[in-house]
XYZ file of C-alpha atoms in Angstrom:
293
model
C 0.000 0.000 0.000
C 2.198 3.183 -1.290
C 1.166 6.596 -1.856
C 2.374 9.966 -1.051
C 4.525 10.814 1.459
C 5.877 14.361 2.937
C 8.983 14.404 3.820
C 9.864 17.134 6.581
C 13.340 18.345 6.584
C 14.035 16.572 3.909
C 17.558 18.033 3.343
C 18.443 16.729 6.644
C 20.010 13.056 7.243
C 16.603 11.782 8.468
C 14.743 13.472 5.934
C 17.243 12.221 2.814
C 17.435 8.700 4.109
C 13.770 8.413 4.104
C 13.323 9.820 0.540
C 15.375 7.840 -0.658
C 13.382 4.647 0.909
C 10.176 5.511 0.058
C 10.860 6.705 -3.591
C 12.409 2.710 -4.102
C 9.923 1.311 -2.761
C 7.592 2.988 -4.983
C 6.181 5.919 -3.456
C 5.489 9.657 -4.363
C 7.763 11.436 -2.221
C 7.332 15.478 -1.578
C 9.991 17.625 0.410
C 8.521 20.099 2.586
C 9.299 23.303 1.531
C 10.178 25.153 4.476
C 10.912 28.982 3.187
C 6.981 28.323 1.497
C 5.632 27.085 4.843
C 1.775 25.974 4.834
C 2.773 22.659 6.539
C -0.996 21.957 5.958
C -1.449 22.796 2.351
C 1.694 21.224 1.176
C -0.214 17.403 3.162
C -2.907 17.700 1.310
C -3.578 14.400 -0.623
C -0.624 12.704 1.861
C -0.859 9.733 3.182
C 2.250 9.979 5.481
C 4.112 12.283 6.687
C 7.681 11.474 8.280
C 8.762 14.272 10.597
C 12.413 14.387 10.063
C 12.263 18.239 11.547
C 14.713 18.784 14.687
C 16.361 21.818 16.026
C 20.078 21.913 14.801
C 22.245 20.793 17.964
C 19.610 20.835 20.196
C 18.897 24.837 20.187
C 15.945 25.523 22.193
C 13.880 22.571 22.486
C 11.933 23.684 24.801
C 10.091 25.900 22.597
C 11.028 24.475 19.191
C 10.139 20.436 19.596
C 6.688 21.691 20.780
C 5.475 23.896 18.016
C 6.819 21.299 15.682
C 4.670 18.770 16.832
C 1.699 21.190 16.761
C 2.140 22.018 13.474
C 2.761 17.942 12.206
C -0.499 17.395 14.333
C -2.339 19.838 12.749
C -1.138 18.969 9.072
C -1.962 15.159 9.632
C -5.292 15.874 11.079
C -5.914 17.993 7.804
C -4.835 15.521 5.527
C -5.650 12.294 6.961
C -2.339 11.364 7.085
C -0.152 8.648 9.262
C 2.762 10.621 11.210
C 6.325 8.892 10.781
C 7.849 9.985 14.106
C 11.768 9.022 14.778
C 12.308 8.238 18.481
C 15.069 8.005 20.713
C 15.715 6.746 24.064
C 16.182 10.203 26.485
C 12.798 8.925 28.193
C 14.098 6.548 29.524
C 16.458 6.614 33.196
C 19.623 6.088 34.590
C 18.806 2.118 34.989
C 20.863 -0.435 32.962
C 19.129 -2.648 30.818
C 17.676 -3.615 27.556
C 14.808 -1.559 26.850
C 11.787 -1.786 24.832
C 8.195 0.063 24.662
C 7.825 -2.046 28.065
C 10.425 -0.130 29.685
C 8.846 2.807 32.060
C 9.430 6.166 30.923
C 11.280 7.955 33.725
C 13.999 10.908 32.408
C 16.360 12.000 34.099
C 16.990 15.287 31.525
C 15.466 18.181 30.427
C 15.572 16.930 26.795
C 14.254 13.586 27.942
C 11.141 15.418 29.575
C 10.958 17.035 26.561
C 10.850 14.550 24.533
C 8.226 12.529 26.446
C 5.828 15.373 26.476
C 6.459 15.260 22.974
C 5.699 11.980 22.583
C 2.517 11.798 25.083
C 1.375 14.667 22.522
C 1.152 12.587 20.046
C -0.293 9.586 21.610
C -3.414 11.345 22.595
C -3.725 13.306 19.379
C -6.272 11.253 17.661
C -4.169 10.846 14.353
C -2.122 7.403 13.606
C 1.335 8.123 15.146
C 4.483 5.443 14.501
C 7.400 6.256 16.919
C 10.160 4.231 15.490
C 12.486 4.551 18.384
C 16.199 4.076 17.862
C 19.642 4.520 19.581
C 22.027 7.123 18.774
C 21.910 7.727 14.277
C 24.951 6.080 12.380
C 24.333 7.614 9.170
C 26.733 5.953 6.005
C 26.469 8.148 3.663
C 29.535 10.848 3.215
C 28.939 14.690 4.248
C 26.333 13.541 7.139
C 27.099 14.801 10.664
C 26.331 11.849 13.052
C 27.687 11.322 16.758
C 29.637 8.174 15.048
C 31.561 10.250 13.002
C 31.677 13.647 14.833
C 32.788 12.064 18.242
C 34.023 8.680 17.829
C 36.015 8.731 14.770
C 37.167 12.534 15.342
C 40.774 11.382 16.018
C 41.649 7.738 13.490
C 43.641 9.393 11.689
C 45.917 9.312 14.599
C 45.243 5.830 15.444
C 42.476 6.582 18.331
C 38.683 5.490 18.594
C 37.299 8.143 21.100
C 34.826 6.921 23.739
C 32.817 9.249 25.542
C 32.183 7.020 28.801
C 33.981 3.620 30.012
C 34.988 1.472 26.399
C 33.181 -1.599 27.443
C 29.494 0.170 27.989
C 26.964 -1.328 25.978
C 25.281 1.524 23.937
C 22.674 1.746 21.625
C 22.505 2.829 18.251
C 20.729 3.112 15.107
C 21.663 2.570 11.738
C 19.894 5.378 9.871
C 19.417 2.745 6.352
C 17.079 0.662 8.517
C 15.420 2.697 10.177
C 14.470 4.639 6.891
C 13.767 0.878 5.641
C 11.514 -0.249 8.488
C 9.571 3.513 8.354
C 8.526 2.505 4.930
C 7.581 -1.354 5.690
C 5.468 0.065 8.748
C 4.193 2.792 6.460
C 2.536 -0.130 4.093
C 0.970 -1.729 7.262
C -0.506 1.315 8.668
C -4.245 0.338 8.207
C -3.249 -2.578 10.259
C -2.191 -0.799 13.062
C -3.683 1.241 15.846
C -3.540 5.061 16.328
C -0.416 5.186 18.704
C 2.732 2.817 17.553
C 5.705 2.842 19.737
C 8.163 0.292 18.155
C 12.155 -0.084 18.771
C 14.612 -0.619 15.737
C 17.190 -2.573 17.980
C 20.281 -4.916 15.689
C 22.683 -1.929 16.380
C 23.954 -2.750 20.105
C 27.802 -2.406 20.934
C 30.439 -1.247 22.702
C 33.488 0.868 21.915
C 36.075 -1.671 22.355
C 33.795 -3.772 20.370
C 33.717 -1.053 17.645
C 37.488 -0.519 17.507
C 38.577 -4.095 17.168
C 36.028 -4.264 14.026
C 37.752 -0.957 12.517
C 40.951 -2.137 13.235
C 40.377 -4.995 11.316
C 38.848 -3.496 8.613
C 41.498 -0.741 8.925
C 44.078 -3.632 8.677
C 46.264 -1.419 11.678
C 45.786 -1.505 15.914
C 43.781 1.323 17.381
C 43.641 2.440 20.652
C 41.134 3.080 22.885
C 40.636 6.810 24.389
C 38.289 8.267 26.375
C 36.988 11.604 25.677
C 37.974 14.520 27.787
C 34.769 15.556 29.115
C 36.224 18.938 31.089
C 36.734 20.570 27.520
C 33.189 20.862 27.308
C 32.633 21.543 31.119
C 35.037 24.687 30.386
C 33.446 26.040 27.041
C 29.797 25.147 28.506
C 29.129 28.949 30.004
C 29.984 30.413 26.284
C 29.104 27.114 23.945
C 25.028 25.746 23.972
C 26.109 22.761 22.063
C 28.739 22.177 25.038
C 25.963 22.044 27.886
C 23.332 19.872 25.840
C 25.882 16.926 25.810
C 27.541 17.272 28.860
C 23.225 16.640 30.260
C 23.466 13.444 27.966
C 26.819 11.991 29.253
C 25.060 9.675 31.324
C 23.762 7.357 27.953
C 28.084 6.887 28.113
C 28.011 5.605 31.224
C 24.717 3.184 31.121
C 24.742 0.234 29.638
C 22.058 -0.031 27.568
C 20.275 -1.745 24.550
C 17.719 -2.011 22.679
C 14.963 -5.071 22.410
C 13.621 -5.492 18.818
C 11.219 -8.215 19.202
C 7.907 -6.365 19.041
C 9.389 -5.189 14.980
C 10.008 -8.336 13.948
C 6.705 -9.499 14.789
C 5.352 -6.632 12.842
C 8.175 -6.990 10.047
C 8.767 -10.385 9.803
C 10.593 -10.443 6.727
C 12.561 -7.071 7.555
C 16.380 -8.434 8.673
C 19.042 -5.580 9.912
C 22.483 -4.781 8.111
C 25.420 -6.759 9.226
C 26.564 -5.391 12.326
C 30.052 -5.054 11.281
C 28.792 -2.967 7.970
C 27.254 -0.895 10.380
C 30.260 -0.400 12.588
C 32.491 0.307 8.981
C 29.642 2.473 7.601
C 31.431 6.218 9.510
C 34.523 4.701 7.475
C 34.471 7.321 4.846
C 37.171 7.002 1.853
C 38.664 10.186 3.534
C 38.760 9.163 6.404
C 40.297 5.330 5.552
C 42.922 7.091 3.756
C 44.037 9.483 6.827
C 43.973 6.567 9.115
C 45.959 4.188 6.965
């Protein structure tokens, strides 16, 4: 069951993934135009709309997330449309674990609060939300700012993989292929399900040490360990807003966490997750394979 689908910030690596999936698959994909605005005009005739709109490095939420979700809301209850909504896990606490849409929602963060009022928004909305929750977004595709590549990678070339909490902490990602893969599947099976869909893409679950033996490998040279200096951004936070929104997340570093997948599969049976090691080799970017050589 295809159709047309609106793709909000489509320029974005959310918003390009998911174009990309939908148009194979068959689909008539429109970018939002942003500068033309009209969010409900330009639904019109949409069956789904994936909301790939987020506030660059986290610049006021508080007031941002919410009138983005109003205005999603308002365009989906215009058009009739399913909402595509990509999740993450700031809901949840400080407790390790593997988590799933069983797992209570406590935060411990002002983004996580945020995030859950965002989410409770659209739960009780009336209009057919899917919440594709994933871990932190490993990209794969060349020019795309992800955490993998931004953070983790930042030093190869001089033989380091940088962790940003103990090496051997479980941590969650999300490969952003499969997710845009799974939005579509779900997408074609939305008259089969009900109004609120909270779902986990899981398959992306490692640790640092785990990721730098893979790279190494792949690399065909050792590579140390090294974990990030976390005072840099305690000393630029008074001047730097991008400095004091990660230093609230540093506790995802230091919990071990994953995520449980079983309620997809039974909704995508025949959907099966990239090769964890592509995944892990996917922020290896010809650049960067050359530097590190």
């Amino acid at each position: 069951m295809t159709g047309t689908v609106l793709i909000l910030g489509a320029s974005g690596k959310i918003g390009r993934h998911a174009s990309s999936a939908f148009n194979a698959a068959g689909w008539t994909v429109r970018p939002y135009d942003r500068q033309a605005g009209d969010m409900i005009r330009q639904a019109a005739g949409a069956q789904v709309i994936v909301n790939g709109l987020n506030p660059p490095n986290y610049h006021n939420w508080g007031e941002l997330i919410p009138q983005i979700t109003a205005q999603v809301i308002d365009a989906a209850r215009s058009s009739g449309a399913t909402v595509i909504v990509p999740g993450n896990v700031y809901v949840f606490s400080e407790t390790a674990g593997v988590w799933s849409e069983t797992t209570p929602h406590r935060p411990v963060s002002r983004k996580g609060h945020i995030r859950e009022e965002m989410e409770q928004t659209y739960a009780q909305s009336g209009v057919q939300t899917i919440l594709l929750r994933s871990g932190d977004f490993i990209s794969g595709t060349a020019g795309d700012s992800d955490l993998m590549g931004v953070m983790h990678l930042r030093s190869l070339n001089r033989g380091v993989v940088t962790a940003l909490g103990p090496a051997d902490t479980m941590h969650a990602f999300g490969y952003l292929p499969d997710w845009a893969d799974c939005a579509v599947r779900l997408a074609e099976k939305r008259a089969e399900l009900p109004f609120w869909t909270d779902v986990c893409l899981g398959g992306a679950n490692f640790t640092i040490n785990e990721l730098a033996r893979v790279l190494s490998d792949a690399l065909g040279r050792p590579l140390q360990v090294k974990e990030f200096g976390w005072w840099q951004l305690r000393l630029a936070a008074p001047v730097w807003e991008m400095a004091r929104e990660l230093m609230e997340m540093r506790y995802l570093w230091e919990t071990p966490h994953s995520l449980d997948q079983s309620k997809l599969t039974a909704l995508l049976p025949e959907f099966r997750n990239t090769d964890l090691r592509t995944v892990m080799c996917a922020g290896l970017t010809l650049e960067k394979m050359r530097r590190a050589a």
